[in-house]
C-alpha positions in Angstrom: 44.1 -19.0 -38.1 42.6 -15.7 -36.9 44.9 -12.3 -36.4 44.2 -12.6 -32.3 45.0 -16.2 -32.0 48.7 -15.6 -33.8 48.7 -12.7 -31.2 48.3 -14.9 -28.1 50.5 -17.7 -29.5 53.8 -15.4 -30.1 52.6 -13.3 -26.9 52.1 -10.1 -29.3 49.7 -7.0 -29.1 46.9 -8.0 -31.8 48.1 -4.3 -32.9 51.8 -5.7 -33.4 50.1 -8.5 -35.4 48.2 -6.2 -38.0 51.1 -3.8 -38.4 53.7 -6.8 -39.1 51.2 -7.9 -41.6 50.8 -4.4 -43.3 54.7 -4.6 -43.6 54.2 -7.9 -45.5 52.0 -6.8 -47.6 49.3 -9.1 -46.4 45.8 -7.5 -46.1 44.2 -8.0 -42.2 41.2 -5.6 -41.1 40.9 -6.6 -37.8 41.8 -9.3 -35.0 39.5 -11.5 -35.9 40.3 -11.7 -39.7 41.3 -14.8 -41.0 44.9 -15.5 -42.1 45.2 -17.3 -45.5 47.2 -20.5 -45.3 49.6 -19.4 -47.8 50.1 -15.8 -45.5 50.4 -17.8 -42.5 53.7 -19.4 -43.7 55.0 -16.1 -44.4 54.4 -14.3 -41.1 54.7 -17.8 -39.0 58.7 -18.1 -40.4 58.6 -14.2 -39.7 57.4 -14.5 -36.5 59.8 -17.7 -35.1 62.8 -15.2 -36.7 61.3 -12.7 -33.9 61.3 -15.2 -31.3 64.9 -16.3 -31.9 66.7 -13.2 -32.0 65.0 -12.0 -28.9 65.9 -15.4 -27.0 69.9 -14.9 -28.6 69.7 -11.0 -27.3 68.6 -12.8 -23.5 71.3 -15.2 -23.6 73.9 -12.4 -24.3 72.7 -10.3 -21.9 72.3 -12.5 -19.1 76.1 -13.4 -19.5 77.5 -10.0 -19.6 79.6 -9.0 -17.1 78.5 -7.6 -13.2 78.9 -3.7 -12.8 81.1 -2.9 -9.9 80.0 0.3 -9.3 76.8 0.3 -6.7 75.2 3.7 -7.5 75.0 2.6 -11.7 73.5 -0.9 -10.1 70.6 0.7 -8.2 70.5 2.8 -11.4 70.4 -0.1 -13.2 67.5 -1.9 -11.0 65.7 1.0 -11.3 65.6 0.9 -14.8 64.9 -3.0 -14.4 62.4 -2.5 -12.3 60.6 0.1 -14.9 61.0 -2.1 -17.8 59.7 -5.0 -15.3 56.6 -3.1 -14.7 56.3 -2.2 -18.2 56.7 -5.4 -19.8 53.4 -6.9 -16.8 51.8 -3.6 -17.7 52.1 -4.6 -21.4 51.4 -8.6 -21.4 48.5 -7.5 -19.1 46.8 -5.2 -22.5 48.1 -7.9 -24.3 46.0 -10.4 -22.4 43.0 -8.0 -21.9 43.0 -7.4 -26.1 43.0 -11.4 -26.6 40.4 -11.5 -24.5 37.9 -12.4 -26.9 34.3 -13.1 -25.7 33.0 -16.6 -27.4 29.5 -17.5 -27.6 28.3 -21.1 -27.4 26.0 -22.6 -29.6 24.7 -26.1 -29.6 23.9 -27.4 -32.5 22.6 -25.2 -36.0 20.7 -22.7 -34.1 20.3 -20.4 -30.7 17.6 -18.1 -28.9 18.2 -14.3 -29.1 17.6 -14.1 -25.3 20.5 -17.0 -24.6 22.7 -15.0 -27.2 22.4 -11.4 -25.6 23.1 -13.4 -21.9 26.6 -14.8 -23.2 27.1 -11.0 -24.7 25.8 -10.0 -21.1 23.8 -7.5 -23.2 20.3 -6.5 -22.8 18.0 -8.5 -25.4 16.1 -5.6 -26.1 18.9 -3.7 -28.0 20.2 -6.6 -29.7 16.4 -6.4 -31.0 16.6 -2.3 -31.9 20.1 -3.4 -34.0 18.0 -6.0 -35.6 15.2 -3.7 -36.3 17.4 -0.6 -37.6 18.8 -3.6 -40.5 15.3 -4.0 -41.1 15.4 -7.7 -39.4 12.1 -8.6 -37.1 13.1 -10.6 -34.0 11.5 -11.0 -30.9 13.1 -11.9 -27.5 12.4 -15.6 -28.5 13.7 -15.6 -31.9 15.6 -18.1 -32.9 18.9 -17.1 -34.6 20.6 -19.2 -37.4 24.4 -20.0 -37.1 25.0 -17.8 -39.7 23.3 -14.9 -38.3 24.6 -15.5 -35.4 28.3 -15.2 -36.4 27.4 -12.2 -38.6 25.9 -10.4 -35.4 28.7 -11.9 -33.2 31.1 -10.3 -35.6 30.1 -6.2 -34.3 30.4 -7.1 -31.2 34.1 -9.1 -31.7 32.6 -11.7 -30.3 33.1 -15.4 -32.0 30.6 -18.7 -32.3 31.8 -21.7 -31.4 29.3 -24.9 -31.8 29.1 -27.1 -29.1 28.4 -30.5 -30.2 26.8 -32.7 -27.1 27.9 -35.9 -27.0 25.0 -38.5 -25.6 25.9 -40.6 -23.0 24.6 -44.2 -23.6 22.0 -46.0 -21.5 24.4 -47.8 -19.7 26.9 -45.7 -18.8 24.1 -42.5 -17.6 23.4 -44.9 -14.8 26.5 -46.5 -13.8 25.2 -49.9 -15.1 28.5 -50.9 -17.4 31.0 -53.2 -15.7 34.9 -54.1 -16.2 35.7 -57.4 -17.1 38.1 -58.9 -14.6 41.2 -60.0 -16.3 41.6 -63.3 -14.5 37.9 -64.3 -15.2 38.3 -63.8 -18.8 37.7 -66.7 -21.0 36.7 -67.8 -24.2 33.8 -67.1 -25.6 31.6 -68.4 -28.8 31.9 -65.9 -31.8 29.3 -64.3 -32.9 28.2 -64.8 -36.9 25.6 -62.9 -39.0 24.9 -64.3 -41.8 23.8 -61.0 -44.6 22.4 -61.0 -48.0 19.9 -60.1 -50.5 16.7 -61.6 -50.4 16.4 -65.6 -51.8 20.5 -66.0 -51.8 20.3 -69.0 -49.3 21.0 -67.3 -46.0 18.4 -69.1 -44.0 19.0 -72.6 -46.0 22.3 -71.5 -45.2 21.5 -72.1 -41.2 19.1 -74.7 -42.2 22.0 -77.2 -43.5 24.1 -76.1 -40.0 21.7 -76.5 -37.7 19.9 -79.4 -39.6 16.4 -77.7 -39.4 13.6 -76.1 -42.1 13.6 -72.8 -40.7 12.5 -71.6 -44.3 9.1 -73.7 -44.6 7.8 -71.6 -41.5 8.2 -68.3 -43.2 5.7 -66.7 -45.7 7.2 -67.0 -49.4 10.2 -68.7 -48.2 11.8 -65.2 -47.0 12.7 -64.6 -43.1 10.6 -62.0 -41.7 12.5 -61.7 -38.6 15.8 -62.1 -36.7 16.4 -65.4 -35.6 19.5 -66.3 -33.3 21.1 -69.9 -33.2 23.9 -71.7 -31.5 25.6 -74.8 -32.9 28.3 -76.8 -31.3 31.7 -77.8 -33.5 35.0 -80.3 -32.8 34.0 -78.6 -29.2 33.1 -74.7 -29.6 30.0 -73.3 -30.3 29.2 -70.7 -32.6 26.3 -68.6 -32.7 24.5 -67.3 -36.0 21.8 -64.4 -36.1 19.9 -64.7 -39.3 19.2 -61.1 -40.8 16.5 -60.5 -43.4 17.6 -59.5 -47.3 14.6 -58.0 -48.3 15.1 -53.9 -48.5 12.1 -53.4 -45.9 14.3 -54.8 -43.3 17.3 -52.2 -43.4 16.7 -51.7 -39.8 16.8 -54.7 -38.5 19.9 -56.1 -40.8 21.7 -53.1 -39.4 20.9 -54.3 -35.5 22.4 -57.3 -36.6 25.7 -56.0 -37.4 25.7 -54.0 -34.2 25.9 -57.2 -32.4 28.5 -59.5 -34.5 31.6 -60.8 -34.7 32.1 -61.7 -37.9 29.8 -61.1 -41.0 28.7 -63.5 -43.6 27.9 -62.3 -46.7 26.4 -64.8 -48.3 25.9 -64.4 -52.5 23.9 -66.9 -55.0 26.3 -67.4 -57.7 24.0 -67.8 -60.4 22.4 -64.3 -59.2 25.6 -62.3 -58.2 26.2 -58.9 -56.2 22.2 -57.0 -56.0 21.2 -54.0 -54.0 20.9 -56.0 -50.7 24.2 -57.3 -50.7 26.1 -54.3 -51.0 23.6 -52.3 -48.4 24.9 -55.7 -46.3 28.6 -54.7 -47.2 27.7 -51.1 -45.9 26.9 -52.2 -42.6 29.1 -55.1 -42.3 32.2 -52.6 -42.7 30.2 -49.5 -40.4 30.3 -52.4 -37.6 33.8 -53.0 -38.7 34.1 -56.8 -38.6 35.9 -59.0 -40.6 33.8 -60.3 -43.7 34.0 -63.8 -45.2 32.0 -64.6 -48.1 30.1 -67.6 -49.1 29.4 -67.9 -52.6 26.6 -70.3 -52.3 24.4 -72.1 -55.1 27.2 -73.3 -56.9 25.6 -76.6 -57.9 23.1 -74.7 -60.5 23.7 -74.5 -64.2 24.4 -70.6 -64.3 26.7 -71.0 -61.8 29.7 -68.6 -62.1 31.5 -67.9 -58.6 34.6 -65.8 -60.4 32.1 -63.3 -61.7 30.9 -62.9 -58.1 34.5 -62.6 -56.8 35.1 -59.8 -59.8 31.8 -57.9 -58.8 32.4 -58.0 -54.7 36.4 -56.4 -55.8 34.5 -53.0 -56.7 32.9 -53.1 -52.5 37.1 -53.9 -51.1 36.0 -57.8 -51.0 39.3 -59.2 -52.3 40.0 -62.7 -52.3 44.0 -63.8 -51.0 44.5 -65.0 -53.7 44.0 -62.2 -55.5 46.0 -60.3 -53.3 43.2 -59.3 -50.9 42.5 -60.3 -47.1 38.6 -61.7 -47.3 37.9 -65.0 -47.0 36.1 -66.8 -49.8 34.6 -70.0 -49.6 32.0 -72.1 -52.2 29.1 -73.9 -51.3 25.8 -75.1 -51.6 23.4 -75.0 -49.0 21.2 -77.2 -50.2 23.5 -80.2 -51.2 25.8 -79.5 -47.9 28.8 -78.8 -50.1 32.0 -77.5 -48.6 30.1 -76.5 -45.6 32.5 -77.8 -43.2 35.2 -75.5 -44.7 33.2 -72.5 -44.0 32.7 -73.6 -40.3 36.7 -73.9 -40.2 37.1 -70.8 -42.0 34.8 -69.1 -38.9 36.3 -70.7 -36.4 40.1 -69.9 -37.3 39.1 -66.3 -37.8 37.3 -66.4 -34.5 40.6 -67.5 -33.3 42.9 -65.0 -34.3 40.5 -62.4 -33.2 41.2 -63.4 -29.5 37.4 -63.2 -28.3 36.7 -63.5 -24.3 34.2 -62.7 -21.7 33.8 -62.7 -18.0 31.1 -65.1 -17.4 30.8 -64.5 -13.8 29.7 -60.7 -14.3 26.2 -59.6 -14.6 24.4 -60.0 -17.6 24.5 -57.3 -20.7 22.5 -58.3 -23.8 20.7 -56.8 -27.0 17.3 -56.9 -27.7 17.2 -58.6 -31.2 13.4 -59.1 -31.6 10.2 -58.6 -29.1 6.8 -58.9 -29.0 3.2 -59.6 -27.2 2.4 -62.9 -26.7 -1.2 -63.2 -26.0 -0.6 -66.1 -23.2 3.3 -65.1 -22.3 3.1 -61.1 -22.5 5.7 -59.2 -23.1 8.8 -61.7 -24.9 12.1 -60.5 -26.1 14.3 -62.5 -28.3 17.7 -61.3 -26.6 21.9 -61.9 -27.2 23.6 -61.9 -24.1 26.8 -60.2 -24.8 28.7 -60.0 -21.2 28.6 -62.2 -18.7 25.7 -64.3 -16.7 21.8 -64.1 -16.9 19.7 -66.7 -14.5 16.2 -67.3 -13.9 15.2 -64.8 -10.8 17.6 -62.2 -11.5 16.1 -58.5 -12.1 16.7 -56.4 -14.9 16.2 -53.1 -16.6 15.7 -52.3 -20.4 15.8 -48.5 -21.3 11.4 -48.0 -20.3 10.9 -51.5 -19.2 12.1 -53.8 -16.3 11.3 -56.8 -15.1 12.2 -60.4 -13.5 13.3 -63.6 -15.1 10.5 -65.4 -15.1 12.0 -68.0 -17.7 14.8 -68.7 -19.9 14.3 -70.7 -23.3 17.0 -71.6 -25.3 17.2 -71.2 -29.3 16.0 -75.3 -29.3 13.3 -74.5 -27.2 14.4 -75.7 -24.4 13.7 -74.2 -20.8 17.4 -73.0 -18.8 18.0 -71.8 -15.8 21.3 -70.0 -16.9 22.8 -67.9 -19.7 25.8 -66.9 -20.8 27.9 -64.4 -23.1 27.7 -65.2 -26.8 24.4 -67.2 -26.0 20.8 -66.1 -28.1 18.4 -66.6 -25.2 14.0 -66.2 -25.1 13.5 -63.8 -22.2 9.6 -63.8 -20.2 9.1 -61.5 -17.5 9.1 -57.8 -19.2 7.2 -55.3 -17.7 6.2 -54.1 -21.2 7.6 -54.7 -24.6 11.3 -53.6 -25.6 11.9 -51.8 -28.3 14.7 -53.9 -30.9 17.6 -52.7 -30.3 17.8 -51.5 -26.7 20.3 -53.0 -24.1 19.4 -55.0 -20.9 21.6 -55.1 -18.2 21.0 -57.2 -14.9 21.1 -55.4 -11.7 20.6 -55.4 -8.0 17.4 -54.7 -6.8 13.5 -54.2 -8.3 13.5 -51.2 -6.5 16.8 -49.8 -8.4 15.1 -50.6 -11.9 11.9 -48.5 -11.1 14.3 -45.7 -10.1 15.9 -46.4 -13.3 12.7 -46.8 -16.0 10.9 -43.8 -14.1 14.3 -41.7 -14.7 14.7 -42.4 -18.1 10.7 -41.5 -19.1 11.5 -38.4 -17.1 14.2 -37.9 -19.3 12.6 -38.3 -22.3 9.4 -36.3 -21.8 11.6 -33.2 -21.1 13.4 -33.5 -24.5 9.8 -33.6 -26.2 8.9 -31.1 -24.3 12.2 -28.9 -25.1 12.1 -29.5 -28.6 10.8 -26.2 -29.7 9.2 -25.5 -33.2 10.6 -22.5 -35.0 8.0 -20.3 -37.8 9.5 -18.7 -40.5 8.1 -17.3 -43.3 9.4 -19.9 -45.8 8.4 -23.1 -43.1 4.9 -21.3 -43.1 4.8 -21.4 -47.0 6.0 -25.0 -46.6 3.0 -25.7 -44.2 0.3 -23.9 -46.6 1.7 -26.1 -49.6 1.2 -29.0 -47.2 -2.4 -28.8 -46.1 -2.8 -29.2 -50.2 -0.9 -32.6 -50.0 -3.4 -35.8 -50.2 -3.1 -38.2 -47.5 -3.0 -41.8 -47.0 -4.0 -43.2 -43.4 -2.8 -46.2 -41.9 -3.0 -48.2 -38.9 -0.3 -50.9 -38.4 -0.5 -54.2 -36.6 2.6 -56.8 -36.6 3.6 -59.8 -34.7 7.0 -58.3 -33.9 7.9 -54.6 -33.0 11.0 -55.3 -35.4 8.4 -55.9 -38.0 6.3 -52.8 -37.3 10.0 -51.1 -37.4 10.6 -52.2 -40.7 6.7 -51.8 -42.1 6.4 -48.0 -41.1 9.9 -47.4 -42.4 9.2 -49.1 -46.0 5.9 -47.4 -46.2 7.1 -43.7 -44.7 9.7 -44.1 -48.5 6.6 -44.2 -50.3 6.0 -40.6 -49.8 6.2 -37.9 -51.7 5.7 -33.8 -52.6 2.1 -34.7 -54.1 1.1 -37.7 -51.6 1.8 -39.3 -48.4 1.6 -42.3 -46.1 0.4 -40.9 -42.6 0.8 -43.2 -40.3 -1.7 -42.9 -37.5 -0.9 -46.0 -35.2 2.2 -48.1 -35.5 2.2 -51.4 -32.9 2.5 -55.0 -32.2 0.1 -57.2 -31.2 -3.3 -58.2 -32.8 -5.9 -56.1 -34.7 -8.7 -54.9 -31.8 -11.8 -53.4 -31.4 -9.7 -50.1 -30.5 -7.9 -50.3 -33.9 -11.4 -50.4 -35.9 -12.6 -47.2 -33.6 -9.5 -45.2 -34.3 -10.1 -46.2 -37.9 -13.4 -45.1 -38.5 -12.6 -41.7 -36.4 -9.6 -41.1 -38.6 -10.4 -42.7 -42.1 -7.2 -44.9 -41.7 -6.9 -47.8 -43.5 -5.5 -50.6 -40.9 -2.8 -53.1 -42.3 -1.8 -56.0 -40.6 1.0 -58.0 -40.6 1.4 -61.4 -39.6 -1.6 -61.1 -37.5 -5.6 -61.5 -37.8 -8.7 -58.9 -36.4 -10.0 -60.7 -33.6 -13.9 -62.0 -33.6 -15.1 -58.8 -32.2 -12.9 -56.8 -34.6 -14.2 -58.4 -37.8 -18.0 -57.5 -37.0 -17.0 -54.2 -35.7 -14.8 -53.3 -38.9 -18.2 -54.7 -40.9 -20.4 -52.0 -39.1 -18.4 -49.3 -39.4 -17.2 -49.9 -43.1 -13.6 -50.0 -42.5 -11.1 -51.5 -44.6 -9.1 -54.2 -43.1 -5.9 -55.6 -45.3 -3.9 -58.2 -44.2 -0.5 -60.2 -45.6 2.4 -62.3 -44.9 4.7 -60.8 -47.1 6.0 -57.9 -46.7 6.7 -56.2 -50.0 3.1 -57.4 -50.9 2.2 -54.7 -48.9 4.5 -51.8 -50.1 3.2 -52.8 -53.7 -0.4 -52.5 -52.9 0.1 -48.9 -50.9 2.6 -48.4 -53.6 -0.4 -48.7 -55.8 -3.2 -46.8 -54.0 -0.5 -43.5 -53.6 0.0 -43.7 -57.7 -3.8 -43.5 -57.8 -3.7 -40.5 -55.5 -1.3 -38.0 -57.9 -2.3 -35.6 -59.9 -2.6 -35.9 -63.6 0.2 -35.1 -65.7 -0.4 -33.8 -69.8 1.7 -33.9 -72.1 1.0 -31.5 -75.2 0.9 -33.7 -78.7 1.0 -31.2 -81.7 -1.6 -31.8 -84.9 -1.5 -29.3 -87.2 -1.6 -25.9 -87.8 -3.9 -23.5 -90.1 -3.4 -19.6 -91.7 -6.7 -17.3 -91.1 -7.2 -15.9 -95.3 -10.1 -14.3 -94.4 -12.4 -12.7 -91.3 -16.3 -12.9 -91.6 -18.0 -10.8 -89.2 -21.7 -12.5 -88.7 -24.5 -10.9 -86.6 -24.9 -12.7 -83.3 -22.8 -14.9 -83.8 -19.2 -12.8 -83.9 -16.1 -13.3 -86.3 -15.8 -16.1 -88.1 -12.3 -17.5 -89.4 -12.3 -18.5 -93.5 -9.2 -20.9 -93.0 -6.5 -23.3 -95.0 -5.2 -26.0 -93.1 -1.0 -25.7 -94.0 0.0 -28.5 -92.0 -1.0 -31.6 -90.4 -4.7 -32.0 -89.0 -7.3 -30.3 -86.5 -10.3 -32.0 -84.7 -13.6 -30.0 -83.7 -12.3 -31.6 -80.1 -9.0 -30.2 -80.5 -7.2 -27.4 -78.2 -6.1 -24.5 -79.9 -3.9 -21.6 -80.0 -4.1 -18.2 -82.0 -0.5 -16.9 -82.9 0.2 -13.4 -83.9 3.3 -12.4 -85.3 4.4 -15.4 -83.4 3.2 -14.2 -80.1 0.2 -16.2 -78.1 -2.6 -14.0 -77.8 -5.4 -17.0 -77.2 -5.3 -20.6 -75.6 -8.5 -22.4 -75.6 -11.4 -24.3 -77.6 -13.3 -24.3 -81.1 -16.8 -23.5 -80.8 -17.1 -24.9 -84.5 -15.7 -26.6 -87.2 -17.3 -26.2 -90.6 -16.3 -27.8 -94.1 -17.8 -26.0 -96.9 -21.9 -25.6 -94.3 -21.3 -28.9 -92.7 -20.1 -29.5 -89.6 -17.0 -31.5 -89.7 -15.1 -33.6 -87.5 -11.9 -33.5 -88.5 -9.8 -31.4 -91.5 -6.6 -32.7 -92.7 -3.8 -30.4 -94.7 -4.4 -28.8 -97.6 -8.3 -28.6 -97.2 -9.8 -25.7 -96.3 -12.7 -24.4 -93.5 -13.9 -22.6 -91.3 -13.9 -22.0 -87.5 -15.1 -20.0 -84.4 -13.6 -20.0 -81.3 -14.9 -20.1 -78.0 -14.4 -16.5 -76.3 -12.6 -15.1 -78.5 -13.5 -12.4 -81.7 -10.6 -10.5 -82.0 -9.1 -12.4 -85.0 -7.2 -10.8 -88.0 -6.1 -12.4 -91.6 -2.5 -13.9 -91.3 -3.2 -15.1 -87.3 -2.0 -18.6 -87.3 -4.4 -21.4 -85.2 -2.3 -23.9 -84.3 -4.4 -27.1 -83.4 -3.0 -29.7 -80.2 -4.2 -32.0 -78.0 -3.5 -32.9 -74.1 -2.3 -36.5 -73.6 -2.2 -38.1 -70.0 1.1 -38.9 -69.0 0.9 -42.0 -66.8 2.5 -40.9 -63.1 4.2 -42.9 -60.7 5.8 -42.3 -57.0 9.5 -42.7 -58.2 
């Protein structure tokens, strides 16, 4: 706590303040210095013993007897009547010395013009201040924190950060509703089902939902969210099938925005890996309960207690154990104990008490979108609140549109939706982003309003967001121009999948090399993509998607390098690759041997030449050498020749002796030492 805020707490002069606090013995410069926390209990205690013997002297006075005579009470009103206006006179300095000026600053950093304006000071001598400390600024100069509570401190001024607090889509444009208590009614809960990559989660849903969602994906590994409902003794349950590979961070994390309760499934031959406790992570950010399936428990290496041990380390503690988390065995593949995990969702769905007002407008999540070629724009979406029917208009962050249809996770056409119900959306304006929020509404004409507002809005923060030079973010740019460069265009099926692609491929990058992404999108590869291409000398990767006709023959003229895959870490592995062959070499230094200079021979035309004994080791006419003096480097560099006895010789091993010439160099003595290495390439890689 600061000297002027004790001041205006126990309605003190900061003066009072600092000279109580020379009394204790406690060392304050001014009214804005800082009170140590073990001071502050000192003068705090002091302080409230203040306060209380002034409240006891009130009491006593106030009950003392009236004065009879009239001339001492005007004499005595009088004197009230001066104290009166002294004490106003003296909480009004009092009030006027507190009144410290604070300046604003939202977030790290603020202007030099906006910081003289909250001073109501004129920028230009802020700038002379600056000038006479030796300190360059301009009027737009951009002031750190620190140096703006440094400069704040001459003028007893104080920062204070303003932290702005973003309104959400929804609620910047009214579009959130109340539930209605006497509408509210059950609804289905909703499960994710989380992992690392090949633990079972999509057999998992496979074994529910009595499908082979697996065989349609590349490698056996789900490249994108899928949403599902099934039906048990009466109440549904939906499931949203995350991906476990590490490229799909993104996207897993979406899916625990949107859940209930989280399964985390784990293979119990395999145990706890990476993914799985980057699935806990989110699981407990979302905070929802967890219940764990320990699945693949009809293979030989099965051990589900070691899996029970490992999860204890993440908070995953089994009731019998003493914990709360649910555990249940099974195998997906066999349909073992399956029913008990269904049971096991549905009593926690119970006691969590979940409801919805189906007869509100609809409020869903964008799980997964993209361009169908024949549909347009499609957007896998979750309805979360109440109602969404064919016909109804609706607004998505940029994008709006009209129901045009409604297909249900079986693939069946409906011409109604409700909360807790995965649904395939046509009738986007453009394509969604994964992630963003759709809300029904009234009118088309209110979602234009809306889309055009919120582009608006966002065009004026790019525009806002300034770029600050300094002189060690210009050093930082010069190093950069040096960095090599990979460049890639993307192409995926989803937007999801482009999500996850640029992010996996951006963690490729480092100080030496990097991933520049040109072009990022869903949607096939074009003619457009091959232009861009051969303008930029990108690279174009696709992603569950082919070059159209026109593409392929245009990507043969120009010479431009198309490489598509269905897996996606295929793809990180072969970038990974290309980057690796982008670094710089590294040497490592391999010592050979070292040899003492007996005698100098000075030879016409030639220069000094070295009458040597090799004392250690070996040295190769190929060999890097250095020339030690007293122990002291006074040459680095090459033999020009390496002589046994007349010969030339390739190589000279200890004990032997020769004779050598350097390259460059003549100024050798008897007694220099040559000490003979060679430079070995040290194979690099990005991590």
């Amino acid at each position: 706590m600061r000297v002027h805020e004790l001041a205006k707490k126990y309605n003190k002069t900061n003066k009072e303040i600092l000279e109580l606090l020379t009394e204790l013995g406690i060392e304050a410069k001014s009214h804005l210095s800082k009170v140590a926390e073990d001071a502050l209990e000192i003068i705090v205690d002091e302080l409230e013993t203040v306060k209380k013997a002034e409240k006891q002297k009130e009491v006593k006075s106030a009950t003392k007897k009236e004065v009879k005579n009239t001339s001492k009470n005007k004499k005595d009103d009088k004197i009230k009547d001066n104290k009166k206006t002294k004490e106003t006179k003296e909480i009004k300095e009092t009030k006027e010395e507190n009144d410290i000026k604070v300046i604003k600053i939202t977030g790290d950093e603020i202007t030099l013009k906006e910081f003289a304006e909250q001073l109501k000071l004129n920028p230009t001598d802020l700038i002379k201040k600056l000038f006479l400390k030796g300190k360059m600024f301009t009027i737009n100069s951009v002031l750190s924190y620190e140096q703006a509570e440094e400069l704040a401190l001459e003028y007893d001024a104080l920062i204070e950060k303003v932290e702005i607090v973003e309104e959400s889509f929804g609620e910047k444009f009214s579009l959130e509703e109340e539930d209605k208590e006497e509408n509210l009614e059950e609804r289905a809960p909703i499960i994710t089902i989380m992992g690392h990559v090949d633990h079972g989660k999509t057999s998992l849903l496979d074994t529910i939902r009595k499908t082979n969602v697996a065989d349609g994906e590349a490698g056996g590994i789900t490249q994108k969210i899928g949403a599902y409902q099934v039906e048990r003794h009466g109440k549904k349950i939906t499931f949203i099938d995350t991906p476990g590979h590490e490229a799909f961070t993104e996207m897993r994390a979406r899916g625990a925005e949107v859940t209930d309760i989280a399964i985390l499934i784990v293979a119990a031959d395999d145990g706890v890996k990476p993914q799985t406790i980057e699935a806990i992570s989110h699981a407990k950010a979302a905070n929802v309960p967890i219940i764990v399936a320990i699945n693949k428990i009809d293979k030989p290496g099965a051990d589900p207690t070691r899996v029970r041990t490992e999860l204890m380390e993440y908070g995953l503690i089994a009731p019998e154990w003493g914990g709360d988390t649910e555990f249940v065995e099974i195998s997906a593949k066999f349909n073992k104990n399956i029913d008990e995990l269904l049971e096991t969702i549905l009593l926690t769905a119970e006691i969590l008490e979940l409801k919805a007002d189906f007869k509100k407008r609809a409020k869903g999540i964008v799980l997964e979108s993209r361009l169908d070629p024949k549909l347009g724009p499609v957007a896998d979406v979750l309805i979360k609140e109440g109602n969404l029917k064919v016909g109804e208009v609706f607004v998505c962050d940029e994008t709006f549109g009209k129901v045009r249809a409604l297909i249900n996770d079986k693939g069946e056409r409906v011409k109604k939706v409700y909360a807790s119900q995965p649904v395939e959306i046509l009738g986007f304006d453009t394509v969604p982003n994964a992630g963003d929020v759709l809300y029904a509404i009234k009118n088309e004409k209110q979602a234009k309003k809306i889309v055009e507002e919120v582009i608006k809005q966002k065009k004026l923060k790019e525009q806002n967001r300034t770029k600050h030079v300094s002189l060690e973010s210009f050093s930082k740019q010069l190093e950069a121009e040096k960095l090599k460069e990979l460049k890639l265009i993307l192409r995926a099926d989803s937007k999801g999948s482009v999500e996850a692609l640029r992010d996996s491929l951006n963690k490729l990058s480092n100080d030496e090399v990097a991933v520049n992404i040109i072009q990022a999108a869903a949607g096939a590869i074009t003619e457009s993509d091959i232009m861009l291409a051969e303008a930029s000398d990108a690279i174009i990767i696709g992603f569950h998607v082919r070059p159209t006709t026109k593409a392929i023959k245009a990507a043969e003229k120009a010479g431009v390098e198309i490489r598509t895959h269905n897996v996606i870490y295929h793809i990180t592995e072969e970038i990974e690759k290309a980057l690796t062959g982008m670094l710089e070499p590294e040497y490592k230094e391999v010592y050979l041997g070292r040899i003492e200079i007996k005698k100098v021979f000075k030879i016409s035309k030639v220069g000094n030449i070295a009458g040597c004994l090799v004392e250690d080791g070996k040295v190769r006419r190929t060999s890097n050498v250095r020339v030690l003096r007293d122990n002291v480097v006074i040459y680095d560099g090459k033999l020009a020749s390496l002589k046994r006895y007349q010969n030339d010789a390739s190589e000279v091993v200890a004990g032997q002796e020769c004779g050598l010439h350097l390259e460059n160099f003549n100024d050798i003595k008897e007694g220099d030492v040559v000490e003979a290495y060679e430079l070995e390439e040290v194979k690099r890689t990005l991590r």
